[in-house]
XYZ file of C-alpha atoms in Angstrom:
578
model
C -30.185 19.566 10.931
C -29.865 15.504 12.066
C -27.892 14.003 9.382
C -28.956 10.605 7.030
C -26.636 7.916 8.453
C -25.517 6.226 5.279
C -27.899 3.222 5.770
C -31.367 5.436 5.829
C -30.016 6.855 2.144
C -31.010 6.686 -1.502
C -27.885 4.569 -2.709
C -28.752 6.370 -6.081
C -28.827 10.017 -4.043
C -25.581 9.505 -2.374
C -23.665 9.059 -5.160
C -25.643 13.141 -6.348
C -22.381 15.932 -6.096
C -25.067 17.343 -3.853
C -24.872 14.786 -1.335
C -21.506 15.562 -0.914
C -21.689 19.048 -0.484
C -24.020 18.912 1.968
C -20.942 16.240 3.643
C -18.466 18.883 3.474
C -21.746 21.496 5.550
C -22.869 19.300 8.131
C -18.399 18.304 8.498
C -17.960 21.476 8.938
C -20.945 22.687 10.670
C -19.737 19.523 13.212
C -15.912 21.942 13.750
C -17.395 24.941 13.930
C -19.580 23.626 17.078
C -16.781 21.723 18.894
C -13.243 22.708 17.118
C -13.547 26.570 16.962
C -10.056 26.885 16.370
C -9.779 24.100 14.020
C -12.454 25.135 11.960
C -11.209 28.304 11.308
C -7.881 27.107 10.120
C -9.711 24.855 8.099
C -11.184 27.254 5.768
C -8.379 29.649 5.731
C -5.892 26.211 5.036
C -9.036 26.496 1.152
C -8.920 29.793 0.557
C -4.881 30.784 0.937
C -2.473 27.432 2.020
C 0.308 29.715 1.245
C 0.228 31.199 4.200
C 0.093 28.190 6.819
C 4.306 26.347 6.970
C 4.578 23.135 7.008
C 4.294 22.257 10.454
C 0.969 24.359 10.705
C -0.240 22.279 7.876
C 1.262 18.921 9.088
C -1.053 19.981 12.807
C -3.757 21.172 10.975
C -4.922 17.714 9.418
C -3.508 15.264 12.097
C -6.016 17.036 14.323
C -8.614 17.291 11.568
C -8.127 14.102 10.505
C -9.398 13.052 13.833
C -12.354 14.726 13.407
C -13.134 13.160 10.158
C -12.173 10.299 11.978
C -15.115 10.358 14.199
C -17.512 12.016 11.690
C -17.068 8.764 8.969
C -16.949 6.073 11.241
C -20.442 8.133 12.528
C -21.898 8.255 9.517
C -21.071 5.293 8.629
C -22.064 3.946 11.643
C -19.263 1.799 11.968
C -18.511 3.075 15.969
C -18.063 -0.299 17.124
C -15.662 -1.402 14.354
C -12.998 1.792 14.532
C -13.441 1.241 18.799
C -11.550 -3.024 17.950
C -9.625 -2.308 16.219
C -7.750 1.272 18.426
C -8.257 -2.176 21.193
C -5.683 -4.023 19.738
C -3.685 -1.666 18.778
C -3.523 0.193 22.279
C -3.172 -3.316 23.271
C 0.124 -4.403 20.636
C 1.965 -1.237 22.681
C 2.704 -3.819 26.029
C 4.962 -5.053 22.814
C 7.158 -1.630 21.561
C 6.927 -0.854 26.320
C 9.496 -4.350 25.639
C 11.573 -4.143 23.305
C 12.510 -0.093 23.962
C 13.175 -0.615 27.605
C 14.111 -5.045 27.844
C 15.566 -5.403 24.362
C 17.124 -2.445 23.446
C 18.010 -0.598 26.512
C 19.357 -3.466 28.519
C 19.093 -6.642 26.003
C 21.051 -5.141 23.298
C 23.660 -2.980 25.272
C 25.197 -6.000 26.758
C 25.588 -8.284 23.807
C 29.335 -7.484 24.048
C 30.111 -7.466 27.471
C 31.339 -10.651 28.808
C 30.111 -11.733 31.871
C 28.153 -15.244 33.673
C 24.141 -15.604 32.281
C 22.103 -18.055 34.015
C 21.037 -21.015 31.301
C 18.907 -20.339 29.396
C 16.724 -23.457 29.651
C 16.476 -22.134 33.427
C 15.813 -19.081 32.368
C 12.982 -20.104 30.088
C 10.943 -22.763 32.474
C 11.183 -19.631 35.365
C 9.341 -16.916 31.541
C 6.538 -19.730 31.882
C 5.446 -20.056 34.847
C 5.073 -15.746 35.314
C 2.812 -16.185 32.241
C -1.160 -17.185 32.011
C -2.202 -18.837 29.539
C -2.257 -17.683 25.924
C -2.386 -18.180 22.218
C 0.062 -14.901 21.524
C 2.868 -15.170 23.677
C 4.920 -11.787 22.103
C 1.824 -9.325 24.252
C 1.893 -11.600 26.849
C 5.679 -11.887 27.441
C 5.574 -7.510 26.648
C 2.714 -6.870 29.002
C 4.631 -8.920 32.098
C 7.404 -6.225 31.402
C 5.724 -3.241 32.150
C 4.368 -5.989 35.042
C 7.640 -4.921 35.917
C 8.552 -1.921 34.906
C 6.347 -0.626 36.839
C 7.225 -0.275 39.982
C 10.977 -1.670 39.220
C 12.604 -1.262 42.503
C 10.376 -4.292 43.574
C 10.889 -5.827 40.769
C 13.737 -5.594 39.797
C 15.181 -9.349 40.360
C 12.567 -10.555 37.819
C 14.017 -7.646 35.767
C 17.422 -9.349 35.823
C 15.887 -12.325 34.884
C 14.318 -11.444 31.332
C 17.063 -8.660 30.218
C 19.197 -12.240 31.098
C 16.009 -14.432 28.914
C 16.323 -11.372 26.475
C 19.831 -11.445 25.632
C 19.975 -15.173 24.748
C 16.950 -14.791 21.966
C 19.804 -11.778 20.719
C 22.716 -14.662 20.945
C 22.117 -17.621 20.441
C 18.462 -18.769 21.048
C 16.044 -15.850 18.035
C 13.786 -19.601 16.567
C 12.565 -18.483 20.529
C 10.944 -15.814 19.082
C 10.631 -16.281 15.616
C 8.226 -13.980 14.695
C 7.962 -11.498 17.593
C 8.551 -8.151 16.874
C 9.940 -7.126 19.294
C 13.215 -8.665 18.140
C 13.724 -7.750 14.740
C 16.323 -5.053 14.662
C 17.428 -3.464 12.384
C 20.768 -4.196 9.953
C 23.505 -2.027 8.848
C 22.608 -0.620 5.557
C 25.839 -2.202 3.247
C 25.214 -0.338 0.053
C 27.299 -3.038 -2.074
C 25.792 -6.608 -0.834
C 21.607 -5.269 -0.736
C 21.214 -8.673 -0.834
C 22.773 -11.068 0.591
C 23.924 -13.238 -2.012
C 25.857 -17.036 -0.370
C 27.461 -19.952 -2.861
C 26.368 -22.801 -3.353
C 27.465 -25.275 -4.957
C 29.273 -22.795 -7.765
C 25.711 -20.616 -7.747
C 24.217 -17.428 -6.432
C 22.137 -17.387 -4.353
C 19.787 -16.415 -1.567
C 20.533 -18.637 2.252
C 17.663 -21.737 2.396
C 15.909 -19.344 5.519
C 14.818 -16.681 2.958
C 13.328 -18.984 0.244
C 9.520 -18.930 -0.723
C 8.315 -21.172 -1.971
C 5.981 -20.231 -5.614
C 2.884 -22.775 -6.597
C 0.484 -21.369 -9.323
C -1.194 -18.009 -10.476
C -1.716 -16.571 -6.166
C -1.270 -14.408 -4.010
C 2.459 -14.607 -2.931
C 2.458 -11.970 -0.696
C 0.011 -10.378 1.122
C 2.063 -8.073 2.644
C 2.987 -7.671 7.112
C 0.252 -8.050 9.353
C -1.151 -4.745 11.400
C 1.257 -6.218 13.861
C 3.855 -6.185 12.087
C 2.798 -2.660 10.238
C 2.847 -1.147 14.362
C 6.670 -2.567 14.758
C 7.187 0.202 11.242
C 5.381 2.613 12.366
C 6.675 2.691 15.997
C 10.665 2.888 13.820
C 9.481 6.018 12.563
C 10.214 8.990 14.497
C 7.650 10.937 12.965
C 10.139 13.649 11.259
C 6.753 16.379 10.327
C 7.390 18.022 13.927
C 10.981 19.620 12.382
C 10.392 19.214 9.324
C 12.226 16.978 8.871
C 10.238 14.226 6.539
C 12.666 13.483 3.842
C 10.628 9.921 3.261
C 7.761 12.554 1.416
C 10.065 15.540 0.710
C 13.205 14.462 -0.575
C 16.953 14.538 0.909
C 18.542 17.008 0.698
C 21.565 18.281 -0.369
C 22.046 20.616 3.046
C 19.247 21.923 5.430
C 17.095 25.062 4.844
C 19.216 25.381 1.249
C 17.022 24.048 -1.103
C 18.784 25.782 -3.948
C 21.678 22.943 -3.234
C 19.067 19.892 -4.216
C 18.686 16.340 -3.547
C 22.011 14.329 -1.733
C 22.109 11.369 -3.289
C 23.285 8.016 -2.648
C 26.826 5.440 -3.103
C 24.137 3.965 -5.744
C 24.079 7.377 -7.276
C 20.259 7.555 -6.564
C 19.414 11.044 -5.976
C 16.551 11.246 -2.999
C 13.647 12.254 -4.103
C 11.199 11.400 -1.957
C 7.596 10.732 -2.416
C 6.466 11.673 -6.087
C 3.333 13.206 -5.117
C 5.063 13.957 -1.363
C 2.619 11.990 0.862
C 2.725 12.702 3.912
C 3.721 9.706 5.552
C 4.602 10.353 9.583
C 1.516 12.662 9.459
C 0.083 9.581 8.321
C 2.335 7.358 10.671
C 0.748 9.259 13.811
C -2.710 9.208 13.112
C -2.139 5.065 12.316
C 0.203 4.754 15.867
C -3.806 6.045 17.638
C -5.270 2.732 15.495
C -7.095 5.560 13.825
C -7.207 4.045 9.857
C -9.772 5.832 8.394
C -7.938 9.143 9.205
C -4.616 8.124 8.102
C -6.320 7.363 4.963
C -7.843 10.232 4.615
C -3.614 11.713 4.949
C -2.678 9.422 2.216
C -5.073 9.814 -0.001
C -4.727 13.931 0.209
C -2.052 13.521 -1.872
C -3.103 10.042 -3.058
C -6.137 9.000 -3.924
C -5.196 6.491 -6.988
C -3.408 5.275 -3.424
C -5.149 1.355 -4.315
C -2.704 0.872 -6.751
C 0.516 2.768 -4.996
C 2.846 1.275 -1.602
C 3.747 -1.910 -0.710
C 5.011 -3.406 -4.734
C 4.807 -0.801 -6.448
C 7.455 2.056 -5.089
C 10.068 2.954 -2.665
C 10.567 6.330 -2.933
C 10.108 7.068 0.048
C 12.088 4.176 1.260
C 15.775 4.935 0.336
C 15.073 9.464 1.742
C 14.554 7.559 5.248
C 15.958 8.854 7.527
C 17.233 5.862 8.052
C 20.251 6.553 5.843
C 22.655 3.736 7.113
C 20.522 1.384 8.274
C 17.110 -0.705 6.838
C 14.711 2.512 6.675
C 10.645 2.751 8.062
C 8.913 0.124 5.270
C 6.261 3.195 4.385
C 5.301 1.300 1.063
C 3.383 -1.803 3.455
C 2.941 1.391 6.102
C 0.243 2.968 3.102
C -1.378 -1.074 2.084
C -1.309 -1.632 4.902
C -3.858 1.181 6.969
C -5.747 0.648 3.535
C -6.764 -3.563 4.036
C -7.848 -2.049 7.483
C -10.120 0.836 5.972
C -11.617 -1.980 3.441
C -12.086 -4.416 6.377
C -13.979 -2.754 7.950
C -18.106 -2.787 7.043
C -18.710 -0.935 3.275
C -14.612 0.426 3.695
C -15.922 0.268 0.030
C -17.863 2.752 0.607
C -15.267 4.517 2.792
C -12.357 4.180 0.149
C -14.896 5.785 -2.634
C -15.808 8.266 -0.272
C -12.470 9.393 1.011
C -11.895 9.634 -3.301
C -14.868 12.506 -3.904
C -15.230 14.294 -0.910
C -11.393 14.360 0.809
C -11.983 17.468 3.049
C -8.233 17.377 4.051
C -7.411 18.902 1.033
C -7.203 22.468 0.022
C -7.767 21.783 -3.410
C -9.969 19.265 -4.849
C -11.803 18.814 -1.445
C -14.613 17.959 -3.208
C -16.006 17.519 -6.927
C -16.367 20.772 -7.932
C -19.551 20.888 -10.953
C -20.001 20.390 -15.022
C -17.760 22.943 -16.363
C -18.520 21.992 -19.607
C -15.328 20.786 -20.688
C -15.082 17.021 -22.860
C -10.851 15.148 -22.088
C -10.787 11.539 -24.399
C -8.060 10.061 -23.058
C -6.392 6.772 -25.025
C -4.419 4.879 -22.365
C -6.508 3.331 -18.413
C -3.146 1.899 -17.415
C -2.092 3.572 -13.624
C -1.310 6.841 -16.190
C -4.775 7.420 -17.445
C -6.688 6.246 -15.418
C -5.268 9.019 -13.180
C -5.331 12.383 -15.099
C -9.166 10.933 -15.022
C -9.733 11.258 -11.834
C -8.630 14.494 -11.745
C -10.474 15.597 -14.327
C -13.660 14.270 -13.030
C -12.892 16.030 -9.516
C -12.646 18.953 -11.611
C -16.059 18.981 -13.597
C -15.061 17.699 -17.032
C -16.570 15.032 -18.603
C -14.097 11.923 -19.795
C -14.296 9.701 -22.364
C -11.381 6.837 -21.076
C -10.385 4.347 -23.834
C -8.297 1.217 -23.701
C -7.045 -0.806 -27.431
C -7.414 -4.271 -25.374
C -11.049 -5.906 -23.795
C -12.044 -4.044 -21.111
C -14.561 -5.984 -18.906
C -17.606 -4.409 -17.841
C -18.547 -4.902 -13.439
C -21.719 -5.800 -12.312
C -24.444 -3.348 -12.144
C -24.422 -3.888 -9.256
C -21.137 -3.190 -7.618
C -22.279 0.530 -9.599
C -26.327 0.663 -7.685
C -26.330 -0.502 -4.861
C -23.194 -0.179 -1.631
C -20.643 -2.231 -1.423
C -20.997 -3.726 2.282
C -18.005 -6.355 2.934
C -14.730 -5.990 0.521
C -14.979 -9.966 0.535
C -17.875 -9.871 -1.990
C -15.716 -8.211 -4.702
C -12.426 -9.918 -4.050
C -11.689 -13.314 -5.570
C -8.487 -15.621 -5.957
C -5.809 -14.122 -8.401
C -5.314 -17.803 -9.790
C -9.458 -17.896 -10.642
C -9.931 -14.155 -11.515
C -11.610 -12.315 -13.493
C -8.771 -10.353 -16.004
C -10.801 -7.465 -16.322
C -8.426 -5.352 -18.735
C -8.708 -2.081 -16.480
C -5.798 -0.632 -15.131
C -3.269 -1.600 -18.361
C 0.989 -2.506 -17.263
C -0.816 -2.726 -13.226
C -3.211 -5.723 -15.483
C -1.300 -7.406 -17.451
C 2.596 -6.013 -16.085
C 2.684 -6.989 -12.380
C 2.702 -10.313 -11.102
C 0.464 -11.577 -8.814
C 2.973 -10.708 -6.035
C 0.516 -7.839 -6.104
C -3.039 -8.200 -5.390
C -4.568 -7.170 -8.337
C -7.625 -6.965 -6.895
C -7.196 -3.266 -5.848
C -8.010 -2.491 -9.596
C -11.406 -2.711 -8.787
C -11.628 -0.283 -6.480
C -10.100 1.859 -9.214
C -12.585 0.594 -11.269
C -15.709 0.744 -9.462
C -15.089 4.437 -7.935
C -14.614 5.720 -12.352
C -17.441 4.187 -12.934
C -19.357 5.569 -10.825
C -18.894 9.128 -11.424
C -21.795 10.758 -14.294
C -19.160 11.656 -16.241
C -17.184 8.934 -17.036
C -17.783 6.491 -19.929
C -14.917 3.691 -20.527
C -14.677 2.627 -24.287
C -12.306 -1.031 -24.822
C -11.504 -1.841 -27.523
C -9.918 1.506 -29.066
C -7.183 1.525 -31.304
C -5.451 5.277 -30.697
C -4.247 6.289 -34.382
C -6.538 4.603 -35.952
C -10.043 3.634 -34.726
C -9.383 7.018 -33.392
C -7.390 9.799 -34.279
C -6.697 13.090 -33.565
C -9.212 15.241 -35.702
C -11.600 13.046 -35.702
C -11.616 12.696 -31.862
C -12.410 17.085 -32.191
C -15.011 16.190 -35.300
C -17.281 14.898 -32.577
C -16.350 17.762 -30.135
C -13.566 16.366 -28.233
C -11.747 20.313 -26.007
C -9.182 18.221 -25.183
C -6.862 15.212 -26.024
C -4.543 12.739 -24.181
C -1.970 10.511 -24.830
C -1.417 7.734 -21.449
C -0.619 5.314 -23.694
C 2.556 4.348 -21.852
C 5.771 1.805 -23.255
C 3.226 0.599 -26.017
C 4.502 -2.853 -28.243
C 7.787 -4.958 -27.480
C 10.925 -3.892 -29.027
C 13.226 -6.246 -30.629
C 17.011 -6.097 -29.706
C 19.243 -5.059 -32.173
C 20.689 -8.455 -32.594
C 20.953 -11.760 -34.668
C 17.991 -14.305 -34.194
C 16.559 -11.978 -30.812
C 13.493 -12.772 -32.742
C 14.601 -16.706 -34.299
C 11.455 -19.231 -33.120
C 11.360 -19.615 -30.022
C 12.572 -16.217 -28.378
C 10.321 -13.995 -27.078
C 10.060 -10.698 -25.312
C 9.815 -10.547 -21.589
C 7.246 -7.929 -21.440
C 5.242 -10.098 -24.253
C 5.294 -13.394 -22.519
C 3.826 -12.230 -19.441
C 1.343 -9.693 -21.556
C 0.209 -12.754 -23.161
C 0.384 -14.828 -19.943
C -1.584 -12.559 -17.960
C -4.174 -11.035 -20.452
C -5.294 -14.616 -22.080
C -5.500 -16.127 -18.503
C -3.049 -19.473 -20.128
C -3.331 -20.185 -15.864
C -5.901 -21.398 -14.979
C -6.915 -25.230 -14.340
C -10.408 -24.184 -16.774
C -9.691 -21.748 -19.744
C -8.053 -22.834 -22.967
C -5.719 -20.971 -23.732
C -2.353 -21.486 -24.278
C 1.740 -19.957 -23.744
C 3.785 -22.489 -25.690
C 6.803 -23.166 -23.706
C 9.204 -25.693 -22.851
C 12.160 -25.413 -20.275
C 14.302 -25.088 -19.707
C 14.737 -21.524 -20.471
C 17.624 -18.465 -19.962
C 15.692 -15.421 -19.491
C 18.282 -12.220 -20.552
C 18.193 -9.392 -17.804
C 18.360 -9.233 -13.941
C 16.261 -6.795 -13.627
C 12.902 -6.527 -12.501
C 10.794 -8.055 -15.464
C 14.108 -10.583 -15.985
C 12.913 -11.654 -11.926
C 9.053 -12.491 -13.327
C 9.559 -13.426 -16.383
C 11.796 -16.458 -14.835
C 9.525 -17.342 -12.125
C 6.453 -16.909 -15.003
C 8.266 -19.250 -16.552
C 8.602 -21.398 -13.690
C 4.864 -21.300 -12.490
C 3.389 -21.713 -15.774
C 4.739 -24.497 -17.339
C 3.952 -26.577 -14.261
C 0.144 -25.669 -14.876
C 0.941 -26.035 -18.474
C 1.688 -30.058 -17.855
C -1.305 -30.225 -15.105
C -3.480 -29.077 -17.955
C -1.830 -31.350 -20.061
C -1.781 -35.529 -17.636
C -5.274 -33.765 -17.115
C -6.875 -33.660 -20.431
C -4.897 -36.683 -21.847
C -6.493 -38.715 -18.985
C -10.027 -37.564 -18.764
C -10.233 -37.788 -22.913
């Protein structure tokens, strides 16, 4: 029996659980016909994963993920789009060959050597003459280097010129290779000075070249691009093949003796690694091959809510990286880039949604279970609440989610029709409708993180037959434990987070003009006061003093600065209009 393509299916039928069983059977049949051993091992893995070693699990997942990439690409009829991503990554491999054999093995090793080099100007002119016209000089130089390296004897003189040019760039002419990943070298980690602060006019600050201008409330950090992420993956040593993936499992005090616990770094942070045990090395292995769907499926084995993690959210994996004395691999950037790469594909939103409901790489919850009659009420729809809702739905429970805040309804087209392009559901953060879904991820995080990701999770949950969401419900007021049990719920889960702001136990903490930082941020984010056309406002005057230098303090400082300017602009515009 031939599996129908996604475009041939009725969307309401596609969302039904029976379709997931059909997909799973077709995928298993494909493996049985093409990879019999892999098919056998995957079924054994589902029955009893404890019979596999960690290395065997890693290899099984990587091989199965490659087949899943092809299966999903064919199902959504996007083989040409996935092939284009693979071609892009394959082409960029020349850059990392240039970095390894010229920049690191030849140029860097000669930095401390006393030798007379040919002047940079003549070397740079020579190099430009060797290159064809290209808008991507880094790639052009790298491809030239690979051609020379393929025949070292014939091109020895030219390799020497290229090496000397690279030495100059590493020493005194870095501006000529600004932004090149091939010249980005890891820096030694100084735990006593993680942030390179300098003193100017008696005040401490970052060096000016590291400043990032903040104007308004659009996204301030779009993350690494594809090439920068591939550089991080190239830097990763892919430790899973010798059970050294401490980024995932934690950095042991002594390898092979887990009873000794985890090591602590000089800042007394316990190096527990990813709290979800995400298969990071396996993810990097697949993304290195350009298999973004396979890499995302691997992420979602342990982290199906990955839109709410990654860059700007967590970094436990980086702390436990095998590189403890130099810059770690930026795993959160890799994870978020993989998600973005999949979302950039046609039907990328649907691919993510499908993998939340069916992921054959899992040993458990690989497909949504039938309804089991159990009904669960969850108070709070923040990261804890929506994550719990997801896993309960996968186990076959009916879930009612609630939140004390106003949560806007999604357009019915998002729920009843396929979303072909992710760009169709994204909005600039400065004009984005505040949906209210996501708890602290919605109102407690500033525009340093792309809140459009929350919409992916909201859509995925809202499409489930046995999920309902109610806003404006105060747990302990609107409903109580007793009233919920009287309604027929089998279980009540409280996921209300940190709760209300807490006044400091010091004189004057509630004086006029004093605000708790989380109250200020929450009011600013939820009211839409920063929007140009919003009538809401948050009273703010400068100069302002922020007490506390943690992340919340930094957020409060940057938001106050950005909002004050918007407040003045709005006031002026309305005055002039009147």
